[in-house]
Every structure is written in C-alpha cells, then in structure tokens.
Tab-separated table of C-alpha atoms in Angstrom:
chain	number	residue	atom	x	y	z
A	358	UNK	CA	20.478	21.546	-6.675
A	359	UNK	CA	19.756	18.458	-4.233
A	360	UNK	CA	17.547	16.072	-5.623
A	361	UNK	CA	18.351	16.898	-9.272
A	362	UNK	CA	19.774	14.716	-11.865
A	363	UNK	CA	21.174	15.745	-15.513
A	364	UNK	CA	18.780	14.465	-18.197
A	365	UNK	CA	20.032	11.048	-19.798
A	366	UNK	CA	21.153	11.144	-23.381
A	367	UNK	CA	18.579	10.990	-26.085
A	368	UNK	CA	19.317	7.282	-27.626
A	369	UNK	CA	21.404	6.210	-24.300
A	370	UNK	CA	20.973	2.157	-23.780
A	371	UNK	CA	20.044	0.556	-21.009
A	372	UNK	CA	22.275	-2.687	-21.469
A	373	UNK	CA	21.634	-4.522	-25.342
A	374	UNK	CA	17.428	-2.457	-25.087
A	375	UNK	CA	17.269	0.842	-26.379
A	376	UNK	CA	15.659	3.344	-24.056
A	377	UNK	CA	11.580	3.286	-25.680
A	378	UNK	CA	10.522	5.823	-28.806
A	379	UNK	CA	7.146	5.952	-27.919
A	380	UNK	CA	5.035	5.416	-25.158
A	381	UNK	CA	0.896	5.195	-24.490
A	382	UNK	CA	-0.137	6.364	-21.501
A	383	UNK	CA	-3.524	5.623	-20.708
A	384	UNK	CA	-5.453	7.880	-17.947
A	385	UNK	CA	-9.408	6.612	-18.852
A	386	UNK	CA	-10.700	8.955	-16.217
A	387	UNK	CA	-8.904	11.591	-15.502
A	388	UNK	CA	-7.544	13.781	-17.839
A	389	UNK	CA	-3.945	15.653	-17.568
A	390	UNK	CA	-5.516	18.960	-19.090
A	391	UNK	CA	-7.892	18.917	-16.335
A	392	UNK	CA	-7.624	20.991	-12.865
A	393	UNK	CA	-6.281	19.433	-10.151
A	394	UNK	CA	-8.301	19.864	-7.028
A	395	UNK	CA	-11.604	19.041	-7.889
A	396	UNK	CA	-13.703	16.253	-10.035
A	397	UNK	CA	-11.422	13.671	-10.089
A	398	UNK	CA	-8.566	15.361	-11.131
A	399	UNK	CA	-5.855	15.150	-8.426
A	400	UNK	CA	-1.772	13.978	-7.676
A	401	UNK	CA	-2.321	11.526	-10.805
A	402	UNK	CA	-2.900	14.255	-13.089
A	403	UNK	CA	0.017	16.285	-12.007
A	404	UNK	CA	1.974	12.994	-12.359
A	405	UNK	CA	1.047	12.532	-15.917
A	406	UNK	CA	1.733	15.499	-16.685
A	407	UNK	CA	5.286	16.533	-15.304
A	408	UNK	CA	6.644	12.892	-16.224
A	409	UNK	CA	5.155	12.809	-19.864
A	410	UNK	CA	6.785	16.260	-20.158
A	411	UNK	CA	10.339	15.107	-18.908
A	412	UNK	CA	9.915	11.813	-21.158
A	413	UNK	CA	9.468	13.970	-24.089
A	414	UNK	CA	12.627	16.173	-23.114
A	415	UNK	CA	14.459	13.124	-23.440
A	416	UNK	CA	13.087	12.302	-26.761
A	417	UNK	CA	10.805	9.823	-25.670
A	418	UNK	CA	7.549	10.860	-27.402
A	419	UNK	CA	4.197	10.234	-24.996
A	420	UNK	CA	0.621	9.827	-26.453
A	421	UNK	CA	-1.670	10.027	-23.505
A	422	UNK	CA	-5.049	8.108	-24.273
A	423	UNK	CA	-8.167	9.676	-21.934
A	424	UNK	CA	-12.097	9.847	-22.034
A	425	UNK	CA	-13.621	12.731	-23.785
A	426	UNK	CA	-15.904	14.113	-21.423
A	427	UNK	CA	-17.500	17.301	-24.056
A	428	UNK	CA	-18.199	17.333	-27.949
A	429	UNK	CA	-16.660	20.601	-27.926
A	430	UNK	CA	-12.962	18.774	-26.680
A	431	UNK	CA	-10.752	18.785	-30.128
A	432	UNK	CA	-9.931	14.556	-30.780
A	433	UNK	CA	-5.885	15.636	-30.218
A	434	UNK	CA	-4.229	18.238	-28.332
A	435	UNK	CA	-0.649	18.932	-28.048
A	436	UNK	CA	-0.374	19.467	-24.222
A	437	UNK	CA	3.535	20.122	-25.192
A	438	UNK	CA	6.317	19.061	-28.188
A	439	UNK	CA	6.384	15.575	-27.785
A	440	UNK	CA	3.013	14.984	-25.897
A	441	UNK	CA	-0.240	14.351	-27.499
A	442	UNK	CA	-3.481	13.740	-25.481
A	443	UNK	CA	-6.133	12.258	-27.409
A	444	UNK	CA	-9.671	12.432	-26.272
A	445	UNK	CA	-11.434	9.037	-26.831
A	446	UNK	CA	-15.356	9.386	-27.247
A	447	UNK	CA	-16.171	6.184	-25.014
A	448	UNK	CA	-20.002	6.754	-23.297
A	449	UNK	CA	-21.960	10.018	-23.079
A	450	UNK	CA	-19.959	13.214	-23.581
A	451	UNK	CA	-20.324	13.982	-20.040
A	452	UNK	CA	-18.153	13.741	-16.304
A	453	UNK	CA	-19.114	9.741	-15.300
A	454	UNK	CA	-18.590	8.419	-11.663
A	455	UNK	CA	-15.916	5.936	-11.095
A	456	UNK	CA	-18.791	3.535	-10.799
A	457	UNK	CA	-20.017	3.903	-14.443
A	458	UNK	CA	-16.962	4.007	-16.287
A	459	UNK	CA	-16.214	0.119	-16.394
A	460	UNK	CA	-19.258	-0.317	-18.790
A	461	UNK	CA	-17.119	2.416	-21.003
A	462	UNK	CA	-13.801	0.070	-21.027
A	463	UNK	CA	-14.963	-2.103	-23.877
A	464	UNK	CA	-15.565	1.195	-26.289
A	465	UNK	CA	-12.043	2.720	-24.590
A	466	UNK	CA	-9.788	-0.089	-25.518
A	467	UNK	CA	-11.325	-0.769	-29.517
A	468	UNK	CA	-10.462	3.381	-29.619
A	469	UNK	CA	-7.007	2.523	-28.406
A	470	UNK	CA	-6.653	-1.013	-30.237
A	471	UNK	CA	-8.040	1.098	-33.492
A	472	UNK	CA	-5.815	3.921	-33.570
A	473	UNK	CA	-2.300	1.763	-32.963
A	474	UNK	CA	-3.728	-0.253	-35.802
A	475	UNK	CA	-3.347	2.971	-38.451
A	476	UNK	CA	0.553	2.456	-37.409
A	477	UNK	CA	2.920	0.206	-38.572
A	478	UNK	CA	3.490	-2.686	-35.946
A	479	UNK	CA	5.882	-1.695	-32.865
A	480	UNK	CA	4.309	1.981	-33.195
A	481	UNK	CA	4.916	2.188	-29.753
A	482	UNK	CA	7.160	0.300	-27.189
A	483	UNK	CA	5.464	0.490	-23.682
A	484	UNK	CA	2.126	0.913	-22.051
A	485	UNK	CA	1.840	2.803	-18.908
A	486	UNK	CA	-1.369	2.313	-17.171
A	487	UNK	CA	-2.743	4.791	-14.498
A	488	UNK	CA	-5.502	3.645	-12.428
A	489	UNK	CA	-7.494	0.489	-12.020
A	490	UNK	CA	-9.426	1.848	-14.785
A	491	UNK	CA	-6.889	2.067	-17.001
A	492	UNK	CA	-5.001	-0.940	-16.323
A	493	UNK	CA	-7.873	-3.310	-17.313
A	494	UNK	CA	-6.899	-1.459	-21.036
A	495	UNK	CA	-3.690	-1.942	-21.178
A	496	UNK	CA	-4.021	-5.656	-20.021
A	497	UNK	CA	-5.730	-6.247	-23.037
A	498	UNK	CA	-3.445	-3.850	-25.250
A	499	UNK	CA	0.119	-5.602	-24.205
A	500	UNK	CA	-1.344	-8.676	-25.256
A	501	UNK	CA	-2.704	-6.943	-28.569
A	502	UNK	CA	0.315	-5.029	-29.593
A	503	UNK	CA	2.935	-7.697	-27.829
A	504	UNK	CA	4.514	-4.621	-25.172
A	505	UNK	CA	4.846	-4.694	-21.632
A	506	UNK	CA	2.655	-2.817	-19.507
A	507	UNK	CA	3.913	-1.119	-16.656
A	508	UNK	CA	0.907	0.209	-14.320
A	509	UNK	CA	0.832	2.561	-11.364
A	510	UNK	CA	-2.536	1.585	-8.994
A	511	UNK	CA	-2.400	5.802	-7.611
A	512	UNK	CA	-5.084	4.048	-5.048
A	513	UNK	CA	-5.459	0.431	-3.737
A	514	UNK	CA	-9.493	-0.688	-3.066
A	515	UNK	CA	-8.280	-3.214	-0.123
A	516	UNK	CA	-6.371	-0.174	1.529
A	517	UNK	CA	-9.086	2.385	1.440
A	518	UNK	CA	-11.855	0.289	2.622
A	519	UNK	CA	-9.465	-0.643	5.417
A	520	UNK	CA	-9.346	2.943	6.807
A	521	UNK	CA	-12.512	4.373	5.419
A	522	UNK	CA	-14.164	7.951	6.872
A	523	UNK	CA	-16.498	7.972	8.508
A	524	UNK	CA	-19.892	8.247	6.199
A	525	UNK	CA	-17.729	7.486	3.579
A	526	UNK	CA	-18.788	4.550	1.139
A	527	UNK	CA	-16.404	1.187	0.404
A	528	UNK	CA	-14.899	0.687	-2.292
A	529	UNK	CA	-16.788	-2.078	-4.683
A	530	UNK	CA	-16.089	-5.484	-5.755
A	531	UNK	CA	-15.679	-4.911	-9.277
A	532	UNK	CA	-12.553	-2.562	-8.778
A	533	UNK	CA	-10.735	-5.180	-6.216
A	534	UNK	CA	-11.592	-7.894	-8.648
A	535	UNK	CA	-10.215	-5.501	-11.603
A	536	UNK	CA	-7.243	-4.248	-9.388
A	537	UNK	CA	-6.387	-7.887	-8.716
A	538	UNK	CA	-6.520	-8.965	-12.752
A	539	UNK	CA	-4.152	-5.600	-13.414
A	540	UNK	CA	-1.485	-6.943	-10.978
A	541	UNK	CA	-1.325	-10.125	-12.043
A	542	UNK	CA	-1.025	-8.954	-15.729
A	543	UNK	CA	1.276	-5.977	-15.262
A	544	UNK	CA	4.936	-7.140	-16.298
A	545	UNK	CA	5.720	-3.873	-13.720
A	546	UNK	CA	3.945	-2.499	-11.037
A	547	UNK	CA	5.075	1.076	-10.153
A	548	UNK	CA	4.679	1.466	-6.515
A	549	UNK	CA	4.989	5.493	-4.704
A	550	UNK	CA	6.499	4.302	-1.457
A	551	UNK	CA	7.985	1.734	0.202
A	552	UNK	CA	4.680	0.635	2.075
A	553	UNK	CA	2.609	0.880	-1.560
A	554	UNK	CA	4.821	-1.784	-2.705
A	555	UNK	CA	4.264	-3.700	0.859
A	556	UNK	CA	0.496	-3.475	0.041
A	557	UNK	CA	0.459	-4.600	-3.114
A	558	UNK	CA	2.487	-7.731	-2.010
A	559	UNK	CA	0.351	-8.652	0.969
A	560	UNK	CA	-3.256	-7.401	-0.313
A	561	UNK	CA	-2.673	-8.590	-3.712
A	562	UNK	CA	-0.253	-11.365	-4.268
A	563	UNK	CA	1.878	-8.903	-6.348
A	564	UNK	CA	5.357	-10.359	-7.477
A	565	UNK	CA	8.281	-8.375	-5.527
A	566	UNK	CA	10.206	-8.884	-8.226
A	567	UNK	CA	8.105	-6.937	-10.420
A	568	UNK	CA	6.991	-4.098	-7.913
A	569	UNK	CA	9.420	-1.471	-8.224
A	570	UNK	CA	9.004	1.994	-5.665
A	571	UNK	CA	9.588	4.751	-7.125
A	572	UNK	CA	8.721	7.859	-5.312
A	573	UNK	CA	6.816	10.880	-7.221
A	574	UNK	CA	8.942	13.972	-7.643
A	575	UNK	CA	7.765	18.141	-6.983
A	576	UNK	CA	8.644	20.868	-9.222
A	577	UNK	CA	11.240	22.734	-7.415
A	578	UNK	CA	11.380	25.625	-9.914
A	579	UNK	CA	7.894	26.343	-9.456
A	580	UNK	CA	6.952	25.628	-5.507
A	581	UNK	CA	10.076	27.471	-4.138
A	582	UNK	CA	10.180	29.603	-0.697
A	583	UNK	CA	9.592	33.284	-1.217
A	584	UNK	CA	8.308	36.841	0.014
A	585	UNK	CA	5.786	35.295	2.605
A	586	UNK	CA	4.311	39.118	2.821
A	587	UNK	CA	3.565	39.382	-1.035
A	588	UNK	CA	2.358	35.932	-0.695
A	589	UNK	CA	-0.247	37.148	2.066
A	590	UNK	CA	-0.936	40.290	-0.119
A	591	UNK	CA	-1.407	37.502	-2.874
A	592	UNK	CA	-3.866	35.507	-1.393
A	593	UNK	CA	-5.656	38.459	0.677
A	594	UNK	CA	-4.627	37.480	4.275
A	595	UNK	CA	-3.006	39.877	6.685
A	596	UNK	CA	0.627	39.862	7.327
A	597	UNK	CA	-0.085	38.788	11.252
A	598	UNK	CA	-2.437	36.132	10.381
A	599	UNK	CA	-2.290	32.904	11.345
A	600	UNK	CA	-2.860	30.802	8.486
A	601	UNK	CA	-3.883	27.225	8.589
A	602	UNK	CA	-4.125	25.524	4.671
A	603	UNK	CA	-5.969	22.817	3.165
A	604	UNK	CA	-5.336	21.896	-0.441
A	605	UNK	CA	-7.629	19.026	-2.230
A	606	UNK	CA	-10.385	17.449	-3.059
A	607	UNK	CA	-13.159	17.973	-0.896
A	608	UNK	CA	-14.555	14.110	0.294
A	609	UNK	CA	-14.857	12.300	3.356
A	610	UNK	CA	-11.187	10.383	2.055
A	611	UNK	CA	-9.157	13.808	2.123
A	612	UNK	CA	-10.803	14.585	5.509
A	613	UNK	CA	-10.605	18.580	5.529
A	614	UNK	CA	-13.382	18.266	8.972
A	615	UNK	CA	-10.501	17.290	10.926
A	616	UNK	CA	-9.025	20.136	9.860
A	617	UNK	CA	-11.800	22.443	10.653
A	618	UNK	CA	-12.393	20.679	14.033
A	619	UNK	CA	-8.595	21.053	15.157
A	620	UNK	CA	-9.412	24.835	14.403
A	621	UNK	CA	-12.226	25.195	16.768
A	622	UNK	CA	-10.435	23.492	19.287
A	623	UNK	CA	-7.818	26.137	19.292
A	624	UNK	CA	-10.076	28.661	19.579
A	625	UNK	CA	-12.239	26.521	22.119
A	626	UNK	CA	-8.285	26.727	24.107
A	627	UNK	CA	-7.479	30.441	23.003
A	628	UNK	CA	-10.273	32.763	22.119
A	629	UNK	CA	-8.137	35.684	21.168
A	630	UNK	CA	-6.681	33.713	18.151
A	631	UNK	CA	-10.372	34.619	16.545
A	632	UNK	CA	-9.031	37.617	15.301
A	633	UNK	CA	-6.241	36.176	13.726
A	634	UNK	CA	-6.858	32.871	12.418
A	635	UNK	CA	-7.626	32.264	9.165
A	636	UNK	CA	-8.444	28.558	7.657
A	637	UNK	CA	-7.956	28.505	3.669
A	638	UNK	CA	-9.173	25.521	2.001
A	639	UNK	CA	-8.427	25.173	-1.710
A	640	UNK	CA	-10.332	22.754	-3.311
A	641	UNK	CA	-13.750	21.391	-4.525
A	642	UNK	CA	-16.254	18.457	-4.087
A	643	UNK	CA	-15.562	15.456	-5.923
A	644	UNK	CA	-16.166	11.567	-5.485
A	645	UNK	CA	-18.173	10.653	-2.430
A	646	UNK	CA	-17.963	14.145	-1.372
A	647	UNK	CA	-20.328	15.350	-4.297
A	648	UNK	CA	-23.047	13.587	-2.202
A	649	UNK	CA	-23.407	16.510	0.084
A	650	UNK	CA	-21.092	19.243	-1.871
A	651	UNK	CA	-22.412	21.973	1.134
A	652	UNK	CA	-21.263	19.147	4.267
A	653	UNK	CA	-17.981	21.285	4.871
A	654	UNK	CA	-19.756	24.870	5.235
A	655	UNK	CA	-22.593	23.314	7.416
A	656	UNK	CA	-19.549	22.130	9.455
A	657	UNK	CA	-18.193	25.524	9.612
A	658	UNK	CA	-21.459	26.423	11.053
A	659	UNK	CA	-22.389	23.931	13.293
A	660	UNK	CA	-18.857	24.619	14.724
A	661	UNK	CA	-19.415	28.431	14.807
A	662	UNK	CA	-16.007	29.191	12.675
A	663	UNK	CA	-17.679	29.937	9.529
A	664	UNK	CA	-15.912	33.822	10.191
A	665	UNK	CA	-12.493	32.175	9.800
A	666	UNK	CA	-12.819	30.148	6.887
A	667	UNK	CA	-12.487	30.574	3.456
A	668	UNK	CA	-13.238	28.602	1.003
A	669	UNK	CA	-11.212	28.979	-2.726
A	670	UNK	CA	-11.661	27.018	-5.903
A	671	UNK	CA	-8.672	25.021	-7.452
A	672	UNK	CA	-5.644	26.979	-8.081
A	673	UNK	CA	-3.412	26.606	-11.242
A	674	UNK	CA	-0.012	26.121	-9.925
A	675	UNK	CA	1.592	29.244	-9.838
A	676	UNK	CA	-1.367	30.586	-7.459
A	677	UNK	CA	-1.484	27.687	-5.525
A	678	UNK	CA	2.424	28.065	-5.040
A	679	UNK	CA	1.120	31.578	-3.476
A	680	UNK	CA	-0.796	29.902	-0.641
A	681	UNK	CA	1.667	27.415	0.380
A	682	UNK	CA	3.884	30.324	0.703
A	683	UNK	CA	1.253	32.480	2.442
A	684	UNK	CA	-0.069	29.814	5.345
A	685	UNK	CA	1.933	28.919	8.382
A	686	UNK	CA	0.963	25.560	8.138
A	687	UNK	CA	-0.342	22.964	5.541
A	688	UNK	CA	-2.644	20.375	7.255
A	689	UNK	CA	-3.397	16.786	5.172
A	690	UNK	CA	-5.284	14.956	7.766
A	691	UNK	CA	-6.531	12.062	4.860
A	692	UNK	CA	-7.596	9.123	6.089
A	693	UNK	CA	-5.070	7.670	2.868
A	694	UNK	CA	-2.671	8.721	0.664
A	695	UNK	CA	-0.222	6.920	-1.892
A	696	UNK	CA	2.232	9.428	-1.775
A	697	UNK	CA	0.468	12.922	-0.388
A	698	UNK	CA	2.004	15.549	-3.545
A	699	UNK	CA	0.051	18.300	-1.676
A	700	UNK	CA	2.365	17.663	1.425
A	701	UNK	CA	5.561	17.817	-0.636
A	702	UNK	CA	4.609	21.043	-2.841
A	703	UNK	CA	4.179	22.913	0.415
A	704	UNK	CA	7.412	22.052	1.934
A	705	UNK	CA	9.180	22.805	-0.889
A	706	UNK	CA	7.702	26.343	-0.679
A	707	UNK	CA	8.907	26.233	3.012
A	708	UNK	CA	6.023	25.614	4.754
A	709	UNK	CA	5.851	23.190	7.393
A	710	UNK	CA	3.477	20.218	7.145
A	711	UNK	CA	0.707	18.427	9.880
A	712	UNK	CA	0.015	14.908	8.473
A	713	UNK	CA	-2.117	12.078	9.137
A	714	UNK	CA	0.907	9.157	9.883
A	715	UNK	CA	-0.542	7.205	7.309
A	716	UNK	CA	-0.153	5.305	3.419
A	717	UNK	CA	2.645	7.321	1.452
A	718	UNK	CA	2.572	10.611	4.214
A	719	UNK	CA	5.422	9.037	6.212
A	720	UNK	CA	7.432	9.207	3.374
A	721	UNK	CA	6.476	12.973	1.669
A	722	UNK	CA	6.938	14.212	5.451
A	723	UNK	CA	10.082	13.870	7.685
A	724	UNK	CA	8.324	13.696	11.262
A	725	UNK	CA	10.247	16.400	13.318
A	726	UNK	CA	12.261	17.668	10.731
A	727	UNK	CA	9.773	19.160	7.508
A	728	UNK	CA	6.681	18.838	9.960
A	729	UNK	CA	5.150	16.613	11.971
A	730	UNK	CA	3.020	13.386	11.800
A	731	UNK	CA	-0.322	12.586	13.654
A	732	UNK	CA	-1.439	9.205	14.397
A	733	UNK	CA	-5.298	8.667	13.784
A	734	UNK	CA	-7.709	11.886	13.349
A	735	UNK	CA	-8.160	13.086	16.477
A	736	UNK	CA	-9.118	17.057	16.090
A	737	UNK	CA	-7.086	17.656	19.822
A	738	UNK	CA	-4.154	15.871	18.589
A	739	UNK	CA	-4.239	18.367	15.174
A	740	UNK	CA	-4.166	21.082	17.189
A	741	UNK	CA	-1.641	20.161	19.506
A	742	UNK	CA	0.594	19.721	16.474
A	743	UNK	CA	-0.538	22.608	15.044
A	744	UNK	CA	0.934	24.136	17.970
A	745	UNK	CA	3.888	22.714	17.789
A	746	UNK	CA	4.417	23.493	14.271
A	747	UNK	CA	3.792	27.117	14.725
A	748	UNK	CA	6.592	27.064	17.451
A	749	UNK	CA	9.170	25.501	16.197
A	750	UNK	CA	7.917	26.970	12.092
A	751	UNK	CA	11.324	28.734	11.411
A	752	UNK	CA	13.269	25.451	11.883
A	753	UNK	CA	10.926	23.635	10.474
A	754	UNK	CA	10.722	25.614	7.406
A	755	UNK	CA	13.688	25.360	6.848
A	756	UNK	CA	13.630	21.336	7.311
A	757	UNK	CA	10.954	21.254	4.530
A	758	UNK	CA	12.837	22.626	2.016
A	759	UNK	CA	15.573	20.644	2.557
A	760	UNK	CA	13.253	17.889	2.360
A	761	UNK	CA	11.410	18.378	-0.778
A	762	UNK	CA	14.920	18.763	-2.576
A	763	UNK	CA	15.375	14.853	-2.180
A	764	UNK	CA	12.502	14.366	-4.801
A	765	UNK	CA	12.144	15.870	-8.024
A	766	UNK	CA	10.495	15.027	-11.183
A	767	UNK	CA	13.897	14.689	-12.811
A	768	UNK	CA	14.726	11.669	-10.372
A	769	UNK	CA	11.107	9.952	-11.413
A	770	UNK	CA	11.347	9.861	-15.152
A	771	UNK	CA	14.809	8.532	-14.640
A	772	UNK	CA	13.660	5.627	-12.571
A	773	UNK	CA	10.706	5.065	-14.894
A	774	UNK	CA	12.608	4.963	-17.908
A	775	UNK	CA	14.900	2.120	-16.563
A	776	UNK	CA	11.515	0.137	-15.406
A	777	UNK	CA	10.150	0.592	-19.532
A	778	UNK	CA	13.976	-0.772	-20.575
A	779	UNK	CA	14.108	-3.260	-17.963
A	780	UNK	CA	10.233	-4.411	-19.377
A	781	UNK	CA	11.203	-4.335	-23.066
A	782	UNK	CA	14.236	-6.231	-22.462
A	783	UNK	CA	12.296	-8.944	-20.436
A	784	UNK	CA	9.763	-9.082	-22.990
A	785	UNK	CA	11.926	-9.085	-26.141
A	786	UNK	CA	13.938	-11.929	-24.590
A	787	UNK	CA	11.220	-14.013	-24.207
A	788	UNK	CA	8.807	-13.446	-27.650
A	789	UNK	CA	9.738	-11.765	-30.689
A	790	UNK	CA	8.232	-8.317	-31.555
A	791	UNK	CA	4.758	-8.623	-33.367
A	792	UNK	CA	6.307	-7.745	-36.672
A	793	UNK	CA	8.471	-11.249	-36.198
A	794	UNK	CA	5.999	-13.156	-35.422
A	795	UNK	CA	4.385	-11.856	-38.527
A	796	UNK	CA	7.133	-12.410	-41.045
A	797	UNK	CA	7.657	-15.861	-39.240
A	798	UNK	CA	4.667	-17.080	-39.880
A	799	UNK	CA	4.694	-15.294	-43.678
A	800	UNK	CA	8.233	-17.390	-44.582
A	801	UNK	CA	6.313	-20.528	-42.587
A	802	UNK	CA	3.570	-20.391	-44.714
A	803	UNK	CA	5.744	-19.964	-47.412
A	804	UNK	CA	7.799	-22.680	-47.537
A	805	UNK	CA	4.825	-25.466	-46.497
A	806	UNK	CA	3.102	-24.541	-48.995
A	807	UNK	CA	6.040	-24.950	-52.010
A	808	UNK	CA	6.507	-28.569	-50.626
C-alpha cells in the first residue's frame, strides 16, 4: 500500500552505529495510556504510542517515563512486548495544570536519574523528549547518562501566543525560557512539518543542521473508508443527514465555536437544512478551556442550534474511526496546529477535510484535492467551504484517501530511527561512552598512583 515501508532488519546498521537497544521516552505530562481527546491527552499521545509500538517491532525496546497522576496507577505497565510505561510519583497524585508541573521537574528527573542508575552504564542509548516539559529532563539526563537527546516541541510558546483565540490566555515566560534551553541542548530537534522546522529556526535560534522534519504518520489499517450507512447506524445519525464533525479537545486553541458559528450561518442561508443537519463534536474540556467547561453549549444556545448538536465524550479509536466515516465533513478550524492528526485520520477514512490554513494543516490537508483550506476564522468563510466540500465530497473523498496513504506510522519510526543513529554516531565520535570514561579514569588512576 502507498505510504508503507517494510520494517528494517532487527540489528541493521546505520553506517559504523548500530541502530539503538533501548530508548527512554519521556512524556512528564501526558501519559500514552491516557484518552486522547480530553485533559491533556491529545496527537502527542497517539504519537507515543504508535511509534514506541513500531520501535519495539523492530527490536528496539522503549521505556516511556510519565507522571503518576493516582496511587491506584501500578509503578510499570506493559502497554505492549517491548514497551514499558513507568509511572513516576513526582507531586500530588492528582491531574496538575501545565502551569504547576515545572515545580514537579526536579522530583521527575532524580526518578529518572535513579532508576537508569539500578542499570549497568549505557542501559539505554537515546533520550526522546516530548514536550517542553519533558525536554528540560532529558537536558539534564544526556548530560547524566552521556546520550543524545532528540526532542519533539508538539507545540511552540512563541507560535501560539502569536495567533492566540480570542479569550484565550498567552503562553508564560517560564515555558519560552524552558523551550529556548531545550533547543539549544537537544543534539536533534524533531520538527512535524516543514514550517515547524522554519519556526524553530527563526523563533528560536535552532541549528538547521540539527532540525530534522519528519512528518507524523496515521494508522491506515485502522482509519480506513467503509459502509458510511453502518457508520451512521454506528454513531446514531440518519442515513440523509448532513453531518458536520469536530474531533478534540475542547479550548479556545482548537476553536470548535467557529465551527458551531459556520453552522448557524448555513442555516441563517438555508432554513430547511434544520432538519437535516447534525453537528457531532467529540471531545472534552481541557487546558484553558476547563475555565468555562459549559462555554460551547451556552454557544449552542445563544446561537439557537442547541437541536443540532451533539456533544460525545472521547472515542477509543475504533469508534472514533466510526464517526469519521459517518460525517460528511471533518472541520479543524484551530487557531494552531503542529501537524493536525485529527485532519489526517479522517481523510484516511475518506472523509473530506475544512481546515484553518494554518501551522502543520497545510501539510495534513491537500487544499482542493483531500479538502479544502480556510484562511483566518471567519464563520461565513467555514460555511462557504463547507459548501463546497459537500459538492464536490465524492471527489474529494476520494482525494483524501489517496492523501493519507503518503503518511504512515511505518514511514515515521523509520525516519526517527536514522535521527537516534545519526545522534549516537555524532555523539560517540566526539566523547567516549560513560563506561570509557570510567575505566579511563580507573587505569589513570592506576598507573599515577604506582609511580
């Protein structure tokens, strides 16, 4: 299939470096066993999780380090063979805000420093750092355990509080001056897109040479087209609806009121669509948008649509797969996006996409072929491309799929693992592995002091 790639030989070598045995993940806030769709559990989670699986079917074992967040959470869990997620008690055993969590990194990183130190030196081979968060750990791990780190930012401060929604709260000081440390520090920077890696360059002084783009993947086994009437049946719409989706996290960032504005605008333009439009939005309050968790249903109200929208609670992936075959279009009107894995999953399940024209959505849609792109968040303009979208959705459906197929998980890991080889190489050439440096200094000691 398109998009695919064979899985690389366990042991293959990436010039004189041997592909990495082990890797640490870190992900201090978020954890992979969580939901996606609500808290803040979103595309990073599903990343972690479908490239620490792929890493492990090449033999590459993955130990994911995250915050334990309940007493009740077991200290290791096997999410699959080859993947371990421990739960690090670091803080109150309880969900923190983003904003609390840096007074946590001191008790994170002696939990991660401590439990390499039960392993012989060179236990593992690479750090891969999600998140601002989690890069200030592995900054202080690489130069601990003598590894590279290799860090994925997810979200830049400088480019959300450059296109913040409206009501919605800047970013703070502390995570530009943190995001700034990571990217000087990082011996790779894994940017989503193209225009990621162009951020990271001109906001932060990142070295090109060390910024790498490569693009997050979909699983096309599990978000495929199928039998749009079981779908409906599925989800509990009718088979003549007219289905409008929203999957995410409900805040200000992900923007889901331009959604429901562009939806009474078309019935504002066509009243008779009342009995046949139906708005799903999949998802839950989380970051700024816990601040007023009801702010979407008064919307509904104020607007007078609250008969035509539904709101649904995250969706494990095989339901979720349901309503991106069920609606006739997905809408992601964020105000930014690294990447935009919502947009992707629903085109691989042939549905056509409406996307704000901005951060990584340029890339996850093809404008005019897979869906199309809308410049700023006017509601009018959302509903003229709704429009569009619904006339043209057969072609378009058809464009999506064919889209989606260029990524794939597959195509990720591979690119990732090249990055850890390239970083172990770079790093080997230039100091000797801890264990070296130890037995140097051992024979050093040795012979000065038989003189």
């Amino acid at each position: 299939m398109p998009g695919r790639r064979p899985l690389r030989p366990v042991g293959q070598r990436h010039g004189r470096v041997p592909l990495p045995r082990r890797v640490a993940t870190l992900s201090v806030h978020t954890s992979p066993l969580d939901q996606p769709g609500a808290g803040d559990a979103g595309g990073l989670n599903v990343y972690v999780v479908e490239v620490s699986r792929r890493l492990a079917a090449r033999g590459i074992a993955v130990e994911v380090f995250t915050r334990a967040t309940s007493s009740e959470l077991p200290p290791v869990v096997e999410m699959v063979p080859g993947v371990t997620v421990r739960h690090v008690s670091a803080g109150p055993f309880e969900g923190l805000g983003k904003d609390d969590l840096p007074a946590q990194l001191c008790a994170f990183t002696a939990a991660v420093l401590r439990e390499e130190a039960r392993h012989e030196p060179g236990h593992y081979d690479v750090l891969h750092s999600h998140y601002w968060l989690s890069g200030q750990v592995g900054w202080l791990a690489r130069d601990r355990w003598g590894v590279p780190l290799v860090h994925s930012a997810h979200t830049l401060a400088k480019v959300k509080n450059a296109a913040l929604a409206e009501g919605d709260a800047p970013e703070p000081r502390a995570r530009v001056i943190g995001e700034e440390q990571v990217v000087a520090e990082a011996d790779r920077l894994i940017a989503n897109t193209a225009e990621e890696a162009r951020q990271l360059v001109r906001w932060y002084d990142a070295d090109p040479a060390r910024t790498l783009v490569v693009p997050p993947g979909v699983d096309l086994d599990r978000f495929t087209p199928g039998d749009r009437a079981a779908a409906r049946r599925a989800v509990g719409v009718a088979d003549d609806a007219l289905v409008l989706l929203f999957v995410g996290r409900i805040q200000p960032l992900k923007a889901p009121d331009v959604l429901l504005r562009a939806a009474a605008r078309l019935l504002a333009d066509e009243p008779a669509l009342r009995s046949r439009l139906q708005v799903l939005v999949v998802g839950a309050p989380s970051g700024s948008g816990l601040a007023e968790p009801r702010r979407l249903q008064e919307l509904a109200v104020s607007l007078g649509i609250t008969d035509v929208v539904r709101s649904v609670p995250p969706q494990a992936p095989a339901a979720l797969a349901e309503h991106y075959r069920a609606a006739d279009v997905a809408v992601v009107p964020s105000h930014n996006e690294s990447f935009g894995l919502v947009a992707l999953e629903a085109q691989a399940c042939g549905t056509p996409v409406v996307a704000a024209a901005v951060g990584g959505l340029p890339t996850a849609v093809d404008d005019g072929v897979s869906g199309v792109l809308v410049p700023g968040h006017d509601p009018a303009d959302y509903a003229a491309a709704i429009r569009k979208v619904v006339e043209q959705r057969e072609l378009l459906s058809a464009g999506a799929r064919r889209h989606a197929e260029r990524f794939s998980w597959d195509r990720t890991t591979d690119s990732l693992v090249d990055a850890y080889a390239a970083a172990i190489g770079e790093m080997r050439a230039v100091v000797r592995p801890p264990r070296d440096r130890v037995r140097a200094a051992v024979r050093a000691f040795s012979v000065g002091g038989s003189r």
